[in-house]
Short mmCIF file of C-alpha atoms and ligand atoms in Angstrom, two decimals:
data_model
loop_
_atom_site.label_atom_id
_atom_site.label_comp_id
_atom_site.label_asym_id
_atom_site.label_seq_id
_atom_site.Cartn_x
_atom_site.Cartn_y
_atom_site.Cartn_z
CA MET A 1 101.32 90.37 25.01
CA SER A 2 97.99 88.64 25.68
CA LYS A 3 96.71 88.57 29.24
CA LYS A 4 97.09 84.81 29.35
CA LEU A 5 100.69 84.90 28.10
CA LEU A 6 101.55 87.67 30.57
CA ALA A 7 100.14 85.62 33.44
CA THR A 8 102.14 82.57 32.30
CA SER A 9 105.37 84.51 32.07
CA ILE A 10 104.85 85.91 35.57
CA ILE A 11 104.39 82.38 36.91
CA LEU A 12 107.53 81.27 35.05
CA ALA A 13 109.49 84.17 36.42
CA THR A 14 108.55 83.38 40.00
CA ALA A 15 109.12 79.66 39.45
CA LEU A 16 112.62 80.19 38.08
CA PRO A 17 115.42 78.92 40.30
CA ALA A 18 116.93 81.61 42.52
CA PHE A 19 120.34 81.09 40.93
CA GLY A 20 121.58 84.25 39.30
CA ALA A 21 119.38 86.64 41.25
CA GLU A 22 120.72 90.13 41.75
CA LEU A 23 120.39 92.11 44.94
CA THR A 24 121.30 95.69 45.79
CA VAL A 25 122.40 96.55 49.30
CA TYR A 26 122.49 100.15 50.51
CA SER A 27 124.84 100.27 53.45
CA ALA A 28 126.07 102.78 56.01
CA ARG A 29 128.40 100.11 57.37
CA SER A 30 131.92 100.25 56.03
CA ASP A 31 132.78 98.59 52.72
CA GLU A 32 135.63 96.56 54.21
CA LEU A 33 133.26 94.91 56.67
CA LEU A 34 130.68 93.95 54.05
CA LYS A 35 132.81 92.91 51.11
CA PRO A 36 133.96 89.55 52.59
CA LEU A 37 130.34 88.69 53.40
CA ILE A 38 129.14 89.57 49.93
CA ALA A 39 131.97 87.60 48.32
CA ARG A 40 131.10 84.55 50.42
CA TYR A 41 127.37 84.80 49.64
CA GLN A 42 128.00 85.21 45.92
CA GLU A 43 130.28 82.18 46.00
CA LYS A 44 127.66 80.10 47.82
CA THR A 45 124.57 81.11 45.86
CA GLY A 46 125.70 82.57 42.54
CA HIS A 47 123.66 85.70 43.32
CA LYS A 48 125.21 89.00 42.43
CA ILE A 49 125.13 91.65 45.13
CA ASN A 50 125.60 95.30 44.29
CA LEU A 51 126.82 97.39 47.17
CA VAL A 52 126.08 101.10 47.51
CA THR A 53 127.86 102.58 50.53
CA ASP A 54 127.36 105.91 52.24
CA ARG A 55 128.73 106.16 55.77
CA ASN A 56 126.10 108.80 56.50
CA ALA A 57 122.97 106.80 57.36
CA GLY A 58 120.82 109.92 57.06
CA SER A 59 121.76 110.61 53.45
CA LEU A 60 121.31 106.94 52.57
CA MET A 61 117.77 107.08 53.94
CA GLU A 62 117.12 110.31 52.02
CA LYS A 63 118.29 108.55 48.86
CA ILE A 64 115.85 105.66 49.36
CA LYS A 65 113.07 108.12 50.09
CA ALA A 66 113.84 110.21 47.00
CA GLU A 67 114.05 107.14 44.74
CA GLY A 68 110.68 105.90 46.00
CA LYS A 69 109.21 103.10 43.92
CA ASN A 70 112.11 103.30 41.47
CA THR A 71 114.75 102.47 44.03
CA LYS A 72 117.17 99.68 43.22
CA ALA A 73 117.71 99.08 46.94
CA ASP A 74 116.57 95.71 48.25
CA ILE A 75 118.26 95.86 51.65
CA LEU A 76 119.30 98.64 53.98
CA ILE A 77 122.16 97.96 56.38
CA THR A 78 123.04 100.56 58.96
CA VAL A 79 124.48 101.00 62.42
CA ASP A 80 122.52 101.92 65.52
CA GLY A 81 118.97 101.15 66.58
CA GLY A 82 118.31 104.89 66.42
CA ASN A 83 118.99 104.92 62.67
CA LEU A 84 117.10 101.68 62.02
CA TRP A 85 114.14 103.07 63.93
CA GLN A 86 114.26 106.25 61.79
CA ALA A 87 114.25 104.16 58.61
CA ALA A 88 111.25 102.17 59.79
CA GLN A 89 109.41 105.32 60.94
CA ALA A 90 110.01 106.92 57.54
CA GLY A 91 108.29 103.93 55.91
CA LEU A 92 111.43 102.81 54.08
CA LEU A 93 111.34 99.19 55.31
CA GLN A 94 108.81 96.37 55.20
CA PRO A 95 108.00 93.73 57.82
CA ILE A 96 109.64 90.37 57.29
CA ASN A 97 108.04 87.26 58.71
CA SER A 98 111.02 84.98 59.17
CA SER A 99 111.12 82.05 61.56
CA VAL A 100 114.90 81.89 60.99
CA LEU A 101 115.47 85.47 62.14
CA LYS A 102 113.07 85.10 65.07
CA ALA A 103 114.94 81.98 66.19
CA ASN A 104 118.40 83.54 65.81
CA ILE A 105 118.00 87.16 66.92
CA PRO A 106 116.76 87.89 70.46
CA SER A 107 113.68 90.09 70.62
CA HIS A 108 115.40 93.14 72.19
CA LEU A 109 117.75 93.31 69.18
CA ARG A 110 115.05 93.51 66.51
CA ASP A 111 112.13 95.74 65.57
CA PRO A 112 108.94 94.72 67.42
CA GLN A 113 107.24 95.00 64.00
CA ASN A 114 109.95 92.94 62.25
CA ARG A 115 111.06 95.68 59.85
CA TRP A 116 114.72 95.34 60.85
CA PHE A 117 116.94 92.89 62.66
CA GLY A 118 120.16 93.46 64.62
CA LEU A 119 123.03 91.45 63.16
CA SER A 120 125.90 92.48 65.42
CA VAL A 121 126.01 93.89 68.91
CA ARG A 122 128.21 96.57 70.42
CA ALA A 123 128.23 97.55 74.05
CA ARG A 124 128.64 101.25 74.78
CA THR A 125 130.30 101.07 78.11
CA ILE A 126 132.97 102.37 80.47
CA PHE A 127 136.70 102.20 79.72
CA TYR A 128 139.40 103.09 82.23
CA ASN A 129 143.13 103.50 82.65
CA PRO A 130 144.14 100.67 85.03
CA THR A 131 147.15 102.65 86.30
CA LYS A 132 144.78 105.27 87.66
CA VAL A 133 141.51 103.48 88.38
CA LYS A 134 140.58 100.23 90.12
CA PRO A 135 137.57 98.43 88.65
CA SER A 136 136.06 98.39 92.17
CA GLU A 137 135.71 102.19 91.86
CA LEU A 138 133.43 101.79 88.83
CA SER A 139 129.75 100.89 88.68
CA THR A 140 127.23 102.77 86.53
CA TYR A 141 126.99 105.42 83.81
CA ALA A 142 125.25 107.60 86.41
CA ASP A 143 128.20 107.22 88.80
CA LEU A 144 130.44 108.94 86.23
CA ALA A 145 128.49 112.09 87.20
CA ASN A 146 129.82 111.81 90.76
CA PRO A 147 132.19 114.71 91.60
CA LYS A 148 134.88 112.12 92.44
CA TRP A 149 135.49 111.98 88.66
CA LYS A 150 135.93 115.76 88.30
CA GLY A 151 138.46 116.50 85.58
CA LYS A 152 138.86 112.79 84.86
CA LEU A 153 136.07 111.90 82.41
CA CYS A 154 136.30 111.81 78.62
CA LEU A 155 133.28 111.74 76.32
CA ARG A 156 132.62 111.76 72.60
CA THR A 157 130.65 114.69 71.17
CA SER A 158 126.89 114.65 71.71
CA ASN A 159 126.08 115.02 68.00
CA ASN A 160 126.96 111.37 67.46
CA VAL A 161 124.07 108.91 67.38
CA TYR A 162 125.82 106.49 69.79
CA ASN A 163 125.62 108.87 72.75
CA GLN A 164 122.15 109.99 71.72
CA SER A 165 121.06 106.34 71.90
CA LEU A 166 122.74 105.83 75.27
CA VAL A 167 121.03 108.89 76.72
CA ALA A 168 117.71 107.90 75.08
CA THR A 169 117.91 104.55 76.87
CA MET A 170 118.74 106.30 80.16
CA ILE A 171 115.62 108.45 79.73
CA ALA A 172 113.53 105.31 79.17
CA ASN A 173 115.07 103.41 82.10
CA GLU A 174 115.58 106.10 84.72
CA GLY A 175 113.32 108.97 83.70
CA GLN A 176 114.07 112.36 82.21
CA ALA A 177 115.08 114.07 85.48
CA ASN A 178 117.63 111.41 86.47
CA ALA A 179 119.07 111.25 82.97
CA GLU A 180 119.46 115.02 82.96
CA LYS A 181 121.19 114.98 86.35
CA THR A 182 123.63 112.37 85.06
CA VAL A 183 124.44 114.20 81.84
CA LYS A 184 124.95 117.50 83.70
CA GLY A 185 127.32 115.70 86.08
CA TRP A 186 129.24 114.23 83.15
CA VAL A 187 129.70 117.68 81.64
CA ALA A 188 130.95 119.02 85.00
CA ASN A 189 133.48 116.15 85.20
CA LEU A 190 135.02 116.47 81.73
CA ALA A 191 138.81 116.32 81.54
CA THR A 192 138.83 117.99 78.14
CA LYS A 193 136.35 118.96 75.45
CA PRO A 194 134.44 116.04 73.88
CA PHE A 195 136.28 113.94 71.28
CA ALA A 196 135.23 113.60 67.65
CA ASN A 197 135.42 109.80 67.77
CA ASP A 198 135.72 106.84 70.12
CA THR A 199 139.23 105.89 68.96
CA ALA A 200 140.72 109.27 69.95
CA LEU A 201 138.90 109.01 73.27
CA LEU A 202 140.28 105.53 74.04
CA GLU A 203 143.78 106.65 73.08
CA ALA A 204 143.42 109.61 75.47
CA ILE A 205 142.53 107.20 78.30
CA GLY A 206 145.56 105.07 77.41
CA ALA A 207 147.77 108.16 77.42
CA GLY A 208 146.46 109.21 80.84
CA GLN A 209 144.72 112.37 79.61
CA CYS A 210 141.57 111.04 81.25
CA ASP A 211 140.94 108.22 83.74
CA VAL A 212 137.58 107.04 82.44
CA GLY A 213 135.37 107.38 79.41
CA ILE A 214 132.49 105.88 77.45
CA ALA A 215 133.00 104.17 74.08
CA ASN A 216 131.85 101.28 71.91
CA THR A 217 133.56 97.95 72.53
CA TYR A 218 134.61 97.35 68.90
CA TYR A 219 136.77 100.48 68.79
CA PHE A 220 138.56 99.08 71.83
CA GLY A 221 138.86 95.71 70.04
CA ARG A 222 140.44 97.34 66.98
CA LEU A 223 142.99 99.22 69.11
CA VAL A 224 143.89 96.18 71.24
CA ALA A 225 144.28 94.03 68.13
CA LYS A 226 146.93 96.50 66.92
CA ASN A 227 148.46 97.18 70.31
CA PRO A 228 147.90 94.44 72.94
CA ASN A 229 149.68 96.62 75.52
CA LEU A 230 147.18 99.47 75.29
CA ASN A 231 146.78 100.77 78.85
CA VAL A 232 142.98 100.68 78.76
CA LYS A 233 140.52 98.18 80.20
CA VAL A 234 136.84 97.60 79.63
CA PHE A 235 134.27 97.73 82.44
CA PHE A 236 130.72 96.59 81.85
CA ALA A 237 128.43 99.24 83.35
CA ASN A 238 125.22 98.75 85.30
CA GLN A 239 125.79 95.05 86.00
CA ASN A 240 123.92 95.31 89.32
CA GLY A 241 121.07 97.12 87.61
CA LYS A 242 119.47 96.76 84.19
CA GLY A 243 122.70 95.82 82.41
CA THR A 244 125.09 97.46 79.97
CA HIS A 245 123.72 99.55 77.10
CA VAL A 246 123.99 97.63 73.86
CA ASN A 247 123.20 98.68 70.35
CA VAL A 248 123.22 96.92 67.00
CA SER A 249 124.08 97.23 63.42
CA GLY A 250 121.32 95.64 61.44
CA ALA A 251 119.36 95.24 58.26
CA GLY A 252 115.88 95.44 56.82
CA VAL A 253 114.20 94.80 53.48
CA VAL A 254 113.45 98.01 51.63
CA LYS A 255 109.74 98.68 51.12
CA HIS A 256 109.98 99.01 47.34
CA SER A 257 112.37 96.07 46.82
CA LYS A 258 111.57 93.97 43.78
CA ASN A 259 113.39 90.96 45.26
CA VAL A 260 111.76 90.58 48.66
CA ALA A 261 112.17 86.81 48.98
CA GLU A 262 115.84 86.89 47.98
CA ALA A 263 116.50 89.91 50.19
CA GLN A 264 114.99 88.05 53.14
CA LYS A 265 117.18 85.01 52.41
CA PHE A 266 120.31 87.18 52.41
CA ILE A 267 119.42 88.73 55.79
CA GLU A 268 118.63 85.25 57.14
CA TRP A 269 122.05 84.10 55.97
CA LEU A 270 123.66 87.09 57.72
CA SER A 271 122.24 85.68 60.96
CA SER A 272 123.79 82.25 60.36
CA ASN A 273 126.79 81.09 62.38
CA GLU A 274 129.04 81.28 59.33
CA ALA A 275 128.07 84.88 58.48
CA GLN A 276 127.97 86.06 62.09
CA ALA A 277 131.63 85.10 62.50
CA ILE A 278 132.43 87.51 59.65
CA PHE A 279 129.78 90.21 60.25
CA ALA A 280 130.47 90.59 63.98
CA GLY A 281 133.86 88.92 64.29
CA ASN A 282 135.72 90.99 61.71
CA ASN A 283 134.71 94.15 63.57
CA TYR A 284 135.27 92.88 67.14
CA GLU A 285 131.55 93.10 67.79
CA PHE A 286 129.44 90.60 69.70
CA VAL A 287 127.38 88.21 67.62
CA ALA A 288 123.65 88.95 67.58
CA SER A 289 122.51 85.39 66.99
CA VAL A 290 121.97 83.31 70.12
CA HIS A 291 123.50 80.35 68.27
CA ALA A 292 126.75 81.98 67.07
CA SER A 293 130.05 82.36 68.96
CA ASN A 294 132.10 85.48 69.62
CA ALA A 295 135.57 86.00 68.19
CA PRO A 296 138.42 84.99 70.57
CA LEU A 297 139.51 88.58 71.37
CA VAL A 298 135.91 89.56 72.16
CA SER A 299 135.34 86.44 74.29
CA LYS A 300 138.28 87.51 76.47
CA TRP A 301 136.27 90.47 77.77
CA GLY A 302 134.04 88.01 79.61
CA HIS A 303 130.34 87.55 79.91
CA PHE A 304 128.17 90.51 80.85
CA LYS A 305 124.51 91.30 81.32
CA GLN A 306 123.02 93.29 78.43
CA ASP A 307 120.26 95.81 79.01
CA PHE A 308 117.29 93.97 77.49
CA ILE A 309 115.37 97.14 76.68
CA ASN A 310 114.45 97.02 72.98
CA VAL A 311 117.04 98.92 70.91
CA SER A 312 114.22 100.74 69.08
CA VAL A 313 113.82 102.82 72.28
CA ALA A 314 116.98 104.60 71.14
CA GLY A 315 114.97 105.98 68.23
CA GLN A 316 111.77 106.67 70.16
CA HIS A 317 113.57 108.89 72.68
CA GLN A 318 116.22 110.30 70.35
CA GLN A 319 114.79 113.81 70.06
CA LYS A 320 114.34 114.05 73.83
CA ALA A 321 117.93 112.89 74.30
CA ILE A 322 119.28 115.52 71.90
CA MET A 323 117.34 118.28 73.69
CA LEU A 324 118.45 117.03 77.10
CA MET A 325 122.13 116.98 76.10
CA LYS A 326 121.84 120.49 74.67
CA LYS A 327 120.18 121.75 77.85
CA ALA A 328 122.92 120.13 79.94
CA GLY A 329 125.59 121.99 77.97
CA TYR A 330 127.00 118.77 76.50
CA GLN A 331 128.68 119.73 73.24
FE1 FE B 496 131.16 103.15 64.89
#
């Protein structure tokens, strides 16, 4: 092909209407949560979206890294600011300059360098058995280290990124020494050995095995949706201080994407009111967009103050958090 012809065909290719574009999403978020969104977007735009799911965010990132320039991935979707931060640090994502995303997503829920954007919000907060605990007895994460909770606290295992992010934020907000004191106190107060997941932990609170525990709000939402009589209530921690720890699930455009403009449009659409209702609502998460509304069940939990520390802090202090938890004997 002559140079002139090649140049013309490139111009034609970029000038072609977007209809029929194809995007590939690599996702660590569950299939069931993404499929309705993808179906809706395909219906609206005619674009085909291929979905590659691996619930292990780490192996998904390794895959993108290994594929390098040949990757088919246009978008990475994963849970937790800690994971999104890792992806950005590893150079897997590219900055996106989007006035839509900046207008919809508050600054603490997105990368300061615009390489990823939170699209749904989960609070990791305190849950209690109302038969055993009055909400007036609850206050902060640090208070759960008080000996008054001895033998009454349930926690998830420390190898999970959610608790690593919570502790990372505590290190940033309160300093290493205070965070360590709190985590040691938690370990001393455990009712039983740490649970493998938040659902088992919440069920243990409901069953009276423990009085209090820490979990993500959407697991509570899922359980309550199935069993409205679950004997567990939510308490938003640190309301008289910096606010409750929140985290996100979010997305970024992959560095070696060949469809950057279309990938950006898809992420922008995910921040729209219509998509937020599905993205956050279907999983009982809080919407990330300041313009969207929460699902009815989620709205019932009431308004609370979020900790406005940037969620990327979860990644920055992750290693310190892991070491601290190990040192404190938190399994
Ligand atoms: Fe989860």
